[in-house]
Amino acid sequence: MIVLSYASTEELHTLRNKIEKRMQQDYLDKNTEAPFLDENKLLLLQTLFGQTNLPDKQQTDYTITIMLIQMALDTHDKVIVTTKTNETADERKNRQLTVLAGTYYSALYYQILAGLEEIDMVALLATSIKEINEQKMSLHYDATTSEAFFKKLGQLEGCLFRTAASRFIDTARLEPLDDYCLISRLQQEVREGKQTSLLVKLASIIEMEKSGLTVMQVIQQEIEAAKRRLLAGLDTLPPAFAKLSRKLLLQGNRQEELFLEEG
Amino acid sequence: MKLPMIYSYLKKDLDRIEDAMTNTIRAEHPVLEDASVQLLRAGGKRIRPVFVLLSGKFGTYELPRIQTVAVALELIHMASLVHDDVIDDAELRRGKPTVKAKWDNKVAMYAGDYIFARSLEYLSKLEEPRAHQILAHTIVELCVGEVEQIRDKYRIEQHLKDYLRRIRRKTAILIAASARLGAIASGAPLEHERALYRYGYYVGMSYQIIDDVLDFTASEADLGKPAGGDLLQGNMTLPALLACEDRFFKERLTQAFRNPEALDQETLQPFIQHIKTSDSIKRSLEISDRYLQKAYQELDKLPPTRDRNTLKQIARHIGKRSS
């Protein structure tokens, strides 16, 4: 959990509520695991739109839309690679609803933007979804070393934000934020500790590399490496993003976070 | 007469739509490309593009604009099919291996998301917010319809209106939207747009009812999968619902549905046979026919052109189809 000033924590909470409200679908809510809402990515978007002159409502609508896409993509990632032959009725229902939940969140993104008559934004974000799925295929099939795996994952995780940002600011200086997104994703994988398809893929690569390390050890190593890269890239980032990245880097270090809060 | 013969004069335009679809789903990753192309090659009736083209004829028919809508709608339909195969764990579609069977669920999910994104990207060329709002609403409804279908699985206590609401969302509104969006893209008068929407809706309802009937009555060769698949999946379609008016049948099916994991083609055979021989097939077809009559009535509100006649013939063909 990132420590923020009171106002931004409250703002974040309000945004979370708005997103959750928009996603509400009784049957899906009761029968599927709620998708993970990445607050680090939410903060990135808040920071991005804070740099623009967009009216507050538009900023909120864009943020909700982009987070819906993120959750749609993440939800579809949860679909089991191969359906079990001895699948129980509950497992079957879960698999089926996971597919539909992802599609539902995707449909909502289109509905919100179409309602706002933001067809250019529909196109821009659709381009990003297209690229992300290309990258997912590449991660699924082409990553044969853990280095390549994490590089592809970082690009994939940062893609949606970078594409959205490209409409408002020069994204040439935002490259270090791929590591910001990668750290956030890997930390989430560690926190959940589940056998996700991402970790299964990574495990198969580690086995081939014969490093003798466990999946969690490799992930921890990569989190540290990504933090070092992000730290090295802080100077190139626009100030607001550099500040946000520092917060991510200092997570868990309460004293330093307070210094940061106080400027 | 085969369905494509009815609209053979649209062949040139349909070929252009097919080409545009092929170009639109091109992907960089070879597996994604193969999966998308396999899906496209599996074919299908392309009934949605046909409705878009024909509806477009009631306004100013400019193919590039109409094509944008036709391509996007068919791609959205394709994306939903590839995900449906994951939902149904289907090995075959139209007699050919599904994407999830040839590769895996993951590839099917990515291919579906990719195609959906490409369709929206493609459709964004149409600067007509109302068209986007209608389509977005339709996709949300489509999704909710599928969620409800899963909710209602193995639930015997259902009313006709539950079934009709489900197929409205599952099938009818996308066909209705196809007809409506073709009219919008061509700037057809509002009263024609409305009539075309309602025509599409009624035809879509009839189409799905017949599909549900054929699931019991058609041969495995025609279906490309074993008959009775809906019942095996726990889907209470119209023939099954009507057959449940027989208390004995209903009790036995209730018992069978209590243990879905034990259901297989063999255990369901007596139920399928009962449905085939009872009057529920005939009664289902009568309900389908009532929708077709309503579709014809909507066509009467349109100018008497060749295209109106074609729409009428398509509706008639749907009512008589056997595969």
Coordinates of C-alpha atoms in Angstrom, one line a residue:
Chain A
M1 CA 0.0 0.0 0.0
I2 CA 1.4 3.3 -1.0
V3 CA 1.4 6.1 1.7
L4 CA -0.2 9.2 0.4
S5 CA -1.3 12.5 1.7
Y6 CA -4.8 12.5 3.1
A7 CA -6.4 14.3 0.1
S8 CA -4.9 11.9 -2.5
T9 CA -5.8 8.8 -0.4
E10 CA -9.4 10.0 -0.2
E11 CA -9.3 10.7 -4.0
L12 CA -8.0 7.3 -4.7
H13 CA -10.7 5.7 -2.5
T14 CA -13.4 7.7 -4.3
L15 CA -12.0 6.6 -7.7
R16 CA -11.8 3.0 -6.5
N17 CA -15.5 3.1 -5.5
K18 CA -16.4 4.6 -8.8
I19 CA -14.6 1.9 -10.7
E20 CA -16.1 -0.8 -8.6
K21 CA -19.6 0.6 -9.0
R22 CA -19.2 0.8 -12.8
M23 CA -18.1 -2.9 -12.9
Q24 CA -21.0 -4.1 -10.8
Q25 CA -22.8 -7.1 -12.2
D26 CA -24.7 -9.1 -9.5
Y27 CA -24.1 -12.6 -10.8
L28 CA -20.4 -12.0 -11.7
D29 CA -19.8 -10.3 -8.4
K30 CA -21.3 -13.3 -6.5
N31 CA -19.5 -16.0 -8.5
T32 CA -16.1 -14.7 -9.5
E33 CA -13.1 -13.4 -7.7
A34 CA -13.0 -9.6 -7.8
P35 CA -10.3 -8.5 -10.2
F36 CA -7.2 -6.9 -8.7
L37 CA -7.3 -3.2 -9.0
D38 CA -3.7 -2.0 -9.2
E39 CA -3.5 1.2 -7.2
N40 CA 0.0 1.9 -8.5
K41 CA -1.4 2.0 -12.0
L42 CA -4.3 4.1 -10.8
L43 CA -1.9 6.6 -9.3
L44 CA 0.0 6.7 -12.6
L45 CA -3.2 7.6 -14.4
Q46 CA -4.1 10.2 -11.8
T47 CA -0.7 11.7 -12.2
L48 CA -1.0 11.7 -16.0
F49 CA -4.4 13.4 -16.1
G50 CA -3.3 15.8 -13.4
Q51 CA -0.8 17.1 -15.9
T52 CA -3.5 17.9 -18.5
N53 CA -6.1 20.6 -18.6
L54 CA -9.0 18.1 -18.9
P55 CA -12.0 18.8 -16.7
D56 CA -12.2 16.7 -13.6
K57 CA -15.1 14.5 -14.9
Q58 CA -13.2 13.7 -18.1
Q59 CA -10.1 12.8 -16.1
T60 CA -12.2 10.5 -13.9
D61 CA -14.0 8.9 -17.0
Y62 CA -10.7 8.3 -18.7
T63 CA -9.2 6.8 -15.6
I64 CA -12.2 4.5 -15.0
T65 CA -12.1 3.4 -18.7
I66 CA -8.4 2.6 -18.7
M67 CA -8.6 0.7 -15.4
L68 CA -11.5 -1.3 -16.8
I69 CA -9.4 -2.3 -19.8
Q70 CA -6.6 -3.3 -17.5
M71 CA -8.9 -5.4 -15.4
A72 CA -10.5 -7.0 -18.5
L73 CA -7.0 -8.0 -19.8
D74 CA -5.9 -9.3 -16.3
T75 CA -9.2 -11.2 -15.9
H76 CA -8.7 -13.0 -19.3
D77 CA -5.2 -13.9 -18.1
K78 CA -6.8 -15.9 -15.3
V79 CA -8.5 -18.3 -17.7
I80 CA -6.9 -21.7 -17.3
V81 CA -4.5 -22.6 -20.2
T82 CA -6.1 -26.1 -20.7
T83 CA -9.4 -27.1 -19.4
K84 CA -9.1 -30.0 -17.0
T85 CA -10.6 -33.3 -18.2
N86 CA -12.0 -34.0 -14.7
E87 CA -13.2 -30.4 -14.2
T88 CA -15.9 -30.1 -11.5
A89 CA -19.1 -28.1 -12.1
D90 CA -17.8 -25.3 -9.9
E91 CA -14.5 -25.1 -11.8
R92 CA -16.4 -25.1 -15.1
K93 CA -18.6 -22.3 -13.9
N94 CA -15.6 -20.3 -12.7
R95 CA -13.8 -20.8 -16.1
Q96 CA -16.9 -19.7 -18.0
L97 CA -17.6 -16.7 -15.9
T98 CA -14.0 -15.6 -15.9
V99 CA -14.2 -15.4 -19.7
L100 CA -17.4 -13.4 -19.6
A101 CA -16.2 -11.1 -16.8
G102 CA -13.2 -10.0 -18.9
T103 CA -15.4 -9.5 -21.9
Y104 CA -17.9 -7.5 -19.8
Y105 CA -15.3 -5.1 -18.5
S106 CA -14.0 -4.6 -22.0
A107 CA -17.5 -3.9 -23.3
L108 CA -18.0 -1.3 -20.5
Y109 CA -14.9 0.6 -21.7
Y110 CA -16.4 0.9 -25.1
Q111 CA -19.8 1.9 -23.7
I112 CA -18.3 4.6 -21.5
L113 CA -16.3 6.2 -24.2
A114 CA -19.0 5.8 -26.9
G115 CA -21.4 7.6 -24.4
L116 CA -18.9 10.4 -24.2
E117 CA -18.6 10.5 -28.0
E118 CA -14.8 9.9 -27.5
I119 CA -14.4 7.8 -30.6
D120 CA -10.7 8.8 -31.0
M121 CA -10.0 7.5 -27.5
V122 CA -11.9 4.3 -28.3
A123 CA -9.5 3.8 -31.3
L124 CA -6.4 4.7 -29.3
L125 CA -7.1 2.3 -26.5
A126 CA -8.2 -0.4 -28.9
T127 CA -4.8 -0.1 -30.6
S128 CA -3.2 -0.6 -27.2
I129 CA -5.3 -3.7 -26.5
K130 CA -4.3 -5.1 -29.9
E131 CA -0.6 -4.5 -29.1
I132 CA -0.9 -6.0 -25.6
N133 CA -2.4 -9.2 -27.1
E134 CA 0.5 -9.4 -29.6
Q135 CA 2.9 -9.0 -26.7
K136 CA 1.1 -11.6 -24.6
M137 CA 1.4 -14.1 -27.4
S138 CA 5.1 -13.3 -27.6
L139 CA 5.5 -13.8 -23.9
H140 CA 3.5 -17.0 -24.1
Y141 CA 5.5 -18.5 -27.0
D142 CA 8.8 -16.6 -27.6
A143 CA 10.3 -15.8 -24.2
T144 CA 13.0 -18.4 -23.6
T145 CA 15.1 -16.7 -21.0
S146 CA 14.1 -15.0 -17.8
E147 CA 15.7 -11.8 -19.0
A148 CA 13.6 -11.8 -22.2
F149 CA 10.6 -12.8 -20.1
F150 CA 10.8 -9.8 -17.7
K151 CA 11.7 -7.4 -20.6
K152 CA 8.6 -8.4 -22.5
L153 CA 6.5 -8.4 -19.3
G154 CA 7.6 -4.8 -18.5
Q155 CA 6.8 -3.6 -22.0
L156 CA 3.4 -5.3 -21.8
E157 CA 2.6 -3.9 -18.4
G158 CA 3.5 -0.4 -19.4
C159 CA 1.8 -0.5 -22.8
L160 CA -1.7 0.6 -21.9
F161 CA -0.5 3.6 -19.8
R162 CA 2.0 4.7 -22.5
T163 CA -0.6 4.5 -25.2
A164 CA -3.1 6.5 -23.2
A165 CA -0.4 9.0 -22.2
S166 CA 0.7 9.5 -25.9
R167 CA -2.5 11.5 -26.5
F168 CA -1.6 14.1 -23.9
I169 CA 2.1 14.3 -23.3
D170 CA 5.4 13.4 -25.0
T171 CA 6.0 9.8 -24.0
A172 CA 9.7 9.7 -25.0
R173 CA 10.7 10.4 -21.4
L174 CA 8.3 7.9 -19.8
E175 CA 10.2 4.7 -20.7
P176 CA 11.4 4.1 -17.1
L177 CA 7.7 3.7 -16.2
D178 CA 7.7 0.2 -17.8
D179 CA 9.8 -0.8 -14.8
Y180 CA 7.3 1.0 -12.4
C181 CA 4.6 -1.2 -13.9
L182 CA 6.7 -4.3 -13.9
I183 CA 7.5 -3.8 -10.2
S184 CA 3.9 -3.3 -9.4
R185 CA 2.9 -6.5 -11.3
L186 CA 5.6 -8.6 -9.8
Q187 CA 4.8 -7.4 -6.2
Q188 CA 1.2 -8.4 -6.8
E189 CA 2.3 -11.8 -8.0
V190 CA 4.3 -12.3 -4.8
R191 CA 1.5 -11.0 -2.6
E192 CA -1.0 -13.4 -4.2
G193 CA 1.4 -16.3 -4.2
K194 CA -0.9 -18.2 -6.6
Q195 CA 0.2 -20.6 -9.3
T196 CA -0.8 -18.1 -12.1
S197 CA -0.1 -19.0 -15.7
L198 CA 2.5 -16.2 -15.7
L199 CA 4.4 -18.0 -12.9
V200 CA 4.0 -21.4 -14.6
K201 CA 5.6 -19.9 -17.7
L202 CA 8.4 -18.4 -15.7
A203 CA 9.0 -21.7 -13.9
S204 CA 9.4 -23.5 -17.1
I205 CA 12.0 -20.9 -18.2
I206 CA 13.9 -21.2 -14.9
E207 CA 13.9 -24.9 -15.2
M208 CA 15.6 -24.7 -18.6
E209 CA 18.1 -22.1 -17.3
K210 CA 19.1 -24.5 -14.5
S211 CA 20.0 -21.6 -12.2
G212 CA 18.9 -23.6 -9.1
L213 CA 16.8 -20.6 -8.1
T214 CA 13.1 -20.8 -7.2
V215 CA 10.5 -18.7 -9.0
M216 CA 10.0 -16.4 -6.0
Q217 CA 13.8 -15.9 -5.7
V218 CA 14.0 -15.0 -9.4
I219 CA 11.1 -12.6 -9.0
Q220 CA 12.6 -10.9 -6.0
Q221 CA 15.8 -10.5 -7.9
E222 CA 14.0 -8.9 -10.8
I223 CA 12.1 -6.5 -8.5
E224 CA 15.4 -5.3 -7.1
A225 CA 16.9 -5.0 -10.6
A226 CA 13.8 -3.1 -11.8
K227 CA 14.0 -0.8 -8.8
R228 CA 17.6 0.0 -9.6
R229 CA 16.8 0.7 -13.2
L230 CA 13.8 2.9 -12.2
L231 CA 16.1 4.8 -9.7
A232 CA 18.6 5.4 -12.4
G233 CA 15.9 6.7 -14.7
L234 CA 14.3 9.1 -12.3
D235 CA 16.1 12.1 -13.6
T236 CA 14.8 11.6 -17.1
L237 CA 11.1 11.4 -15.9
P238 CA 8.9 14.4 -15.7
P239 CA 8.9 15.6 -12.1
A240 CA 5.4 14.4 -11.1
F241 CA 6.2 10.9 -12.4
A242 CA 9.6 10.9 -10.8
K243 CA 7.9 11.7 -7.4
L244 CA 5.4 8.9 -7.9
S245 CA 8.2 6.5 -8.8
R246 CA 10.1 7.5 -5.7
K247 CA 7.1 6.6 -3.6
L248 CA 7.0 3.2 -5.2
L249 CA 10.7 2.7 -4.6
L250 CA 10.4 3.8 -0.9
Q251 CA 7.4 1.6 -0.2
G252 CA 7.8 0.0 3.3
N253 CA 10.2 2.7 4.4
R254 CA 7.8 4.8 6.5
Q255 CA 10.3 7.4 7.6
E256 CA 11.6 8.2 4.2
E257 CA 8.0 8.3 2.8
L258 CA 7.1 10.9 5.3
F259 CA 10.1 13.0 4.2
L260 CA 8.9 12.7 0.7
E261 CA 5.4 13.7 1.7
E262 CA 6.6 16.8 3.4
G263 CA 8.8 17.6 0.3
Chain B
M1 CA -32.7 -22.1 -52.9
K2 CA -29.5 -21.8 -50.9
L3 CA -29.2 -18.7 -48.7
P4 CA -26.3 -17.0 -50.7
M5 CA -28.4 -17.3 -53.9
I6 CA -31.0 -15.0 -52.4
Y7 CA -28.5 -12.1 -52.2
S8 CA -26.1 -13.1 -55.0
Y9 CA -26.2 -9.6 -56.4
L10 CA -24.3 -8.5 -53.3
K11 CA -21.5 -10.9 -53.9
K12 CA -19.0 -8.3 -55.1
D13 CA -19.6 -6.2 -52.0
L14 CA -19.5 -9.2 -49.7
D15 CA -16.2 -10.3 -51.3
R16 CA -14.8 -6.8 -50.5
I17 CA -15.9 -7.2 -46.9
E18 CA -14.3 -10.7 -46.7
D19 CA -11.0 -9.2 -48.0
A20 CA -11.2 -6.3 -45.6
M21 CA -11.8 -8.8 -42.7
T22 CA -8.8 -10.8 -43.8
N23 CA -6.6 -7.6 -43.9
T24 CA -8.0 -6.4 -40.6
I25 CA -7.2 -9.4 -38.5
R26 CA -3.6 -9.7 -39.8
A27 CA -1.3 -10.0 -36.8
E28 CA 2.4 -9.8 -36.3
H29 CA 2.7 -12.9 -34.1
P30 CA 2.5 -16.0 -36.3
V31 CA 0.3 -18.0 -33.9
L32 CA -2.1 -15.1 -33.4
E33 CA -2.2 -14.7 -37.2
D34 CA -2.9 -18.4 -37.7
A35 CA -5.5 -18.5 -35.0
S36 CA -7.3 -15.5 -36.5
V37 CA -7.1 -16.8 -40.0
Q38 CA -8.4 -20.2 -39.0
L39 CA -11.4 -18.5 -37.4
L40 CA -12.0 -16.5 -40.5
R41 CA -11.7 -19.5 -42.8
A42 CA -14.1 -21.5 -40.7
G43 CA -16.6 -19.3 -42.6
G44 CA -20.1 -18.9 -41.4
K45 CA -23.1 -17.5 -43.0
R46 CA -21.9 -13.8 -42.8
I47 CA -25.5 -13.0 -42.1
R48 CA -24.7 -9.8 -40.2
P49 CA -22.7 -8.2 -43.0
V50 CA -25.6 -9.2 -45.3
F51 CA -28.1 -7.3 -43.1
V52 CA -25.8 -4.3 -42.9
L53 CA -25.5 -4.1 -46.7
L54 CA -29.2 -4.6 -47.3
S55 CA -30.1 -2.0 -44.7
G56 CA -27.6 0.4 -46.2
K57 CA -29.6 0.2 -49.4
F58 CA -32.4 2.2 -47.7
G59 CA -30.2 5.3 -47.5
T60 CA -27.2 6.6 -49.5
Y61 CA -25.3 3.4 -50.2
E62 CA -21.6 4.2 -50.0
L63 CA -19.7 1.0 -49.7
P64 CA -16.7 2.3 -47.8
R65 CA -19.0 3.5 -45.0
I66 CA -21.2 0.5 -45.0
Q67 CA -18.2 -1.8 -45.2
T68 CA -16.8 -0.3 -42.0
V69 CA -19.9 -1.3 -40.1
A70 CA -20.2 -4.8 -41.7
V71 CA -16.6 -5.7 -41.1
A72 CA -16.6 -4.5 -37.5
L73 CA -19.8 -6.3 -36.7
E74 CA -18.7 -9.6 -38.1
L75 CA -15.4 -9.4 -36.3
I76 CA -17.1 -8.7 -33.0
H77 CA -19.3 -11.8 -33.7
M78 CA -16.1 -13.8 -34.5
A79 CA -14.4 -12.6 -31.3
S80 CA -17.4 -13.8 -29.3
L81 CA -17.4 -17.2 -31.0
V82 CA -13.7 -17.8 -30.1
H83 CA -14.5 -17.0 -26.5
D84 CA -17.7 -19.0 -26.6
D85 CA -15.6 -22.1 -27.5
V86 CA -13.6 -21.6 -24.4
I87 CA -16.8 -21.2 -22.4
D88 CA -18.3 -24.4 -23.9
D89 CA -15.0 -26.2 -24.0
A90 CA -15.9 -26.9 -27.7
E91 CA -13.5 -29.0 -29.8
L92 CA -15.3 -28.4 -33.1
R93 CA -17.0 -25.5 -34.8
R94 CA -18.6 -26.1 -38.1
G95 CA -16.9 -29.4 -38.2
K96 CA -13.4 -27.9 -37.8
P97 CA -11.1 -27.8 -34.7
T98 CA -11.7 -24.7 -32.6
V99 CA -8.8 -22.3 -31.8
K100 CA -8.9 -23.5 -28.2
A101 CA -8.6 -27.1 -29.4
K102 CA -5.8 -26.5 -31.9
W103 CA -3.8 -24.3 -29.6
D104 CA -5.2 -23.7 -26.0
N105 CA -7.6 -21.5 -24.0
K106 CA -4.9 -18.8 -23.6
V107 CA -4.5 -18.4 -27.4
A108 CA -8.2 -18.4 -27.8
M109 CA -8.6 -15.7 -25.2
Y110 CA -5.8 -13.5 -26.8
A111 CA -7.1 -14.1 -30.3
G112 CA -10.7 -13.1 -29.2
D113 CA -9.4 -10.0 -27.4
Y114 CA -7.2 -9.1 -30.4
I115 CA -10.0 -9.4 -32.9
F116 CA -12.4 -7.4 -30.7
A117 CA -9.8 -4.6 -30.4
R118 CA -9.2 -4.7 -34.2
S119 CA -13.0 -4.4 -34.8
L120 CA -13.2 -1.3 -32.6
E121 CA -10.2 0.2 -34.1
Y122 CA -11.7 -0.4 -37.6
L123 CA -15.1 0.9 -36.7
S124 CA -13.6 4.1 -35.2
K125 CA -13.3 5.3 -38.8
L126 CA -17.1 5.8 -38.6
E127 CA -17.6 9.2 -37.0
E128 CA -21.1 8.5 -35.9
P129 CA -21.4 8.5 -32.1
R130 CA -24.9 7.2 -32.2
A131 CA -23.8 4.1 -34.0
H132 CA -21.0 3.5 -31.5
Q133 CA -23.5 4.0 -28.6
I134 CA -25.9 1.5 -30.0
L135 CA -23.2 -1.1 -30.7
A136 CA -21.5 -0.6 -27.3
H137 CA -24.9 -1.1 -25.6
T138 CA -25.5 -4.2 -27.7
I139 CA -22.1 -5.7 -26.8
V140 CA -22.8 -5.1 -23.0
E141 CA -26.2 -6.7 -23.4
L142 CA -24.7 -9.6 -25.3
C143 CA -22.4 -10.2 -22.5
V144 CA -25.1 -10.0 -19.8
G145 CA -27.1 -12.5 -21.9
E146 CA -24.3 -15.0 -21.8
V147 CA -23.8 -14.5 -18.0
E148 CA -27.6 -15.1 -17.6
Q149 CA -27.3 -18.2 -19.7
I150 CA -24.7 -19.6 -17.2
R151 CA -26.8 -18.5 -14.3
D152 CA -29.8 -20.3 -15.7
K153 CA -28.0 -23.6 -16.5
Y154 CA -29.6 -26.7 -15.1
R155 CA -32.4 -24.6 -13.8
I156 CA -35.6 -26.3 -14.7
E157 CA -38.0 -23.8 -13.2
Q158 CA -37.9 -21.2 -15.9
H159 CA -40.6 -19.3 -17.8
L160 CA -40.9 -18.7 -21.5
K161 CA -40.0 -15.1 -20.9
D162 CA -36.7 -16.0 -19.2
Y163 CA -35.8 -17.9 -22.4
L164 CA -37.0 -15.2 -24.7
R165 CA -35.1 -12.5 -22.8
R166 CA -32.0 -14.7 -22.9
I167 CA -32.1 -15.3 -26.7
R168 CA -32.9 -11.6 -27.2
R169 CA -29.6 -10.7 -25.7
K170 CA -27.7 -13.7 -27.0
T171 CA -28.6 -13.4 -30.6
A172 CA -31.4 -11.1 -31.6
I173 CA -30.0 -7.7 -30.6
L174 CA -26.8 -8.2 -32.6
I175 CA -28.7 -9.0 -35.7
A176 CA -31.1 -6.1 -35.0
A177 CA -28.0 -3.8 -34.5
S178 CA -26.6 -5.0 -37.8
A179 CA -29.7 -3.9 -39.6
R180 CA -29.9 -0.6 -37.7
L181 CA -26.3 0.3 -38.1
G182 CA -26.4 -0.3 -41.8
A183 CA -29.3 2.2 -41.9
I184 CA -27.4 4.7 -39.8
A185 CA -24.3 4.4 -41.8
S186 CA -26.2 5.2 -45.0
G187 CA -28.3 8.0 -43.4
A188 CA -31.6 6.2 -44.0
P189 CA -34.7 7.9 -42.7
L190 CA -35.4 7.3 -39.0
E191 CA -38.7 5.4 -39.6
H192 CA -36.8 3.0 -41.9
E193 CA -34.0 2.6 -39.4
R194 CA -36.6 1.7 -36.8
A195 CA -38.4 -0.8 -39.0
L196 CA -35.1 -2.4 -40.0
Y197 CA -34.1 -2.7 -36.3
R198 CA -37.3 -4.4 -35.4
Y199 CA -37.1 -6.6 -38.5
G200 CA -33.6 -7.7 -37.4
Y201 CA -34.8 -8.3 -33.9
Y202 CA -37.7 -10.5 -34.9
V203 CA -35.6 -12.4 -37.5
G204 CA -32.9 -12.9 -34.8
M205 CA -35.4 -14.3 -32.3
S206 CA -36.8 -16.7 -35.0
Y207 CA -33.2 -17.6 -36.0
Q208 CA -32.2 -18.6 -32.5
I209 CA -35.4 -20.6 -31.8
I210 CA -34.7 -22.6 -35.0
D211 CA -31.1 -23.0 -34.0
D212 CA -32.3 -24.4 -30.7
V213 CA -34.7 -26.7 -32.5
L214 CA -32.0 -27.9 -34.9
D215 CA -29.8 -28.8 -31.9
F216 CA -32.3 -31.6 -31.3
T217 CA -33.4 -32.5 -34.8
A218 CA -30.4 -32.0 -37.1
S219 CA -27.8 -34.7 -37.8
E220 CA -24.4 -34.7 -36.3
A221 CA -23.0 -34.1 -39.8
D222 CA -25.2 -31.0 -40.3
L223 CA -24.5 -29.6 -36.9
G224 CA -20.7 -30.3 -36.9
K225 CA -21.1 -31.6 -33.3
P226 CA -23.3 -34.2 -31.6
A227 CA -27.0 -33.4 -31.3
G228 CA -28.5 -32.4 -27.9
G229 CA -25.4 -30.4 -27.0
D230 CA -27.5 -27.6 -25.4
L231 CA -29.2 -30.0 -23.0
L232 CA -25.9 -31.6 -22.2
Q233 CA -24.6 -28.1 -21.2
G234 CA -27.6 -27.6 -19.0
N235 CA -29.1 -25.0 -21.3
M236 CA -32.9 -25.0 -21.2
T237 CA -33.8 -24.0 -24.7
L238 CA -37.4 -23.6 -26.0
P239 CA -38.0 -27.3 -27.0
A240 CA -36.8 -28.5 -23.6
L241 CA -38.9 -25.8 -21.7
L242 CA -42.0 -26.8 -23.6
A243 CA -41.3 -30.5 -23.1
C244 CA -41.2 -29.8 -19.3
E245 CA -45.0 -29.2 -19.4
D246 CA -45.1 -33.0 -19.2
R247 CA -44.7 -33.6 -15.5
F248 CA -43.1 -36.9 -15.8
F249 CA -40.4 -35.6 -18.2
K250 CA -39.8 -32.6 -16.0
E251 CA -39.3 -34.8 -12.9
R252 CA -36.8 -37.1 -14.7
L253 CA -34.9 -34.1 -16.1
T254 CA -34.8 -32.4 -12.7
Q255 CA -33.3 -35.5 -11.3
A256 CA -30.7 -35.8 -14.1
F257 CA -29.8 -32.1 -13.7
R258 CA -29.1 -32.6 -10.0
N259 CA -25.8 -34.3 -10.9
P260 CA -24.5 -32.4 -14.0
E261 CA -21.1 -34.1 -13.8
A262 CA -22.7 -37.5 -14.5
L263 CA -24.5 -36.2 -17.6
D264 CA -23.3 -37.5 -21.0
Q265 CA -24.6 -38.1 -24.4
E266 CA -25.9 -41.5 -23.5
T267 CA -27.8 -40.6 -20.3
L268 CA -29.4 -37.7 -22.2
Q269 CA -30.5 -39.8 -25.2
P270 CA -34.0 -40.6 -23.8
F271 CA -34.6 -36.9 -23.1
I272 CA -33.5 -35.9 -26.6
Q273 CA -35.7 -38.6 -28.1
H274 CA -38.7 -37.5 -26.0
I275 CA -38.3 -33.9 -27.1
K276 CA -37.9 -35.0 -30.7
T277 CA -41.1 -37.0 -30.7
S278 CA -43.2 -34.7 -28.5
D279 CA -45.1 -31.7 -29.9
S280 CA -42.5 -29.3 -28.4
I281 CA -40.6 -29.1 -31.6
K282 CA -43.7 -28.2 -33.6
R283 CA -44.7 -25.6 -31.0
S284 CA -41.3 -24.1 -30.9
L285 CA -41.4 -23.7 -34.7
E286 CA -44.8 -22.0 -34.3
I287 CA -43.4 -19.5 -32.0
S288 CA -40.5 -18.9 -34.4
D289 CA -43.0 -18.4 -37.1
R290 CA -44.9 -15.8 -35.1
Y291 CA -41.6 -13.8 -34.9
L292 CA -41.2 -14.1 -38.7
Q293 CA -44.7 -12.8 -39.3
K294 CA -43.8 -9.7 -37.2
A295 CA -40.6 -9.3 -39.2
Y296 CA -42.6 -9.3 -42.4
Q297 CA -44.9 -6.7 -41.0
E298 CA -41.9 -4.4 -40.3
L299 CA -40.8 -4.9 -43.9
D300 CA -44.2 -3.5 -45.0
K301 CA -43.1 -0.2 -43.6
L302 CA -40.2 0.0 -46.1
P303 CA -40.3 1.1 -49.7
P304 CA -41.0 -1.8 -52.1
T305 CA -37.5 -2.4 -53.5
R306 CA -35.5 -5.4 -54.5
D307 CA -33.6 -5.2 -51.2
R308 CA -36.9 -5.3 -49.2
N309 CA -37.8 -8.4 -51.1
T310 CA -34.4 -9.9 -50.4
L311 CA -34.9 -9.2 -46.7
K312 CA -38.2 -11.0 -46.9
Q313 CA -36.7 -14.0 -48.7
I314 CA -33.9 -14.2 -46.1
A315 CA -36.5 -14.3 -43.3
R316 CA -38.5 -16.9 -45.1
H317 CA -35.3 -19.0 -45.7
I318 CA -34.5 -18.7 -42.0
G319 CA -37.9 -20.0 -41.1
K320 CA -37.4 -23.1 -43.3
R321 CA -33.7 -23.8 -42.7
S322 CA -32.7 -27.3 -41.8
S323 CA -29.1 -26.8 -40.9

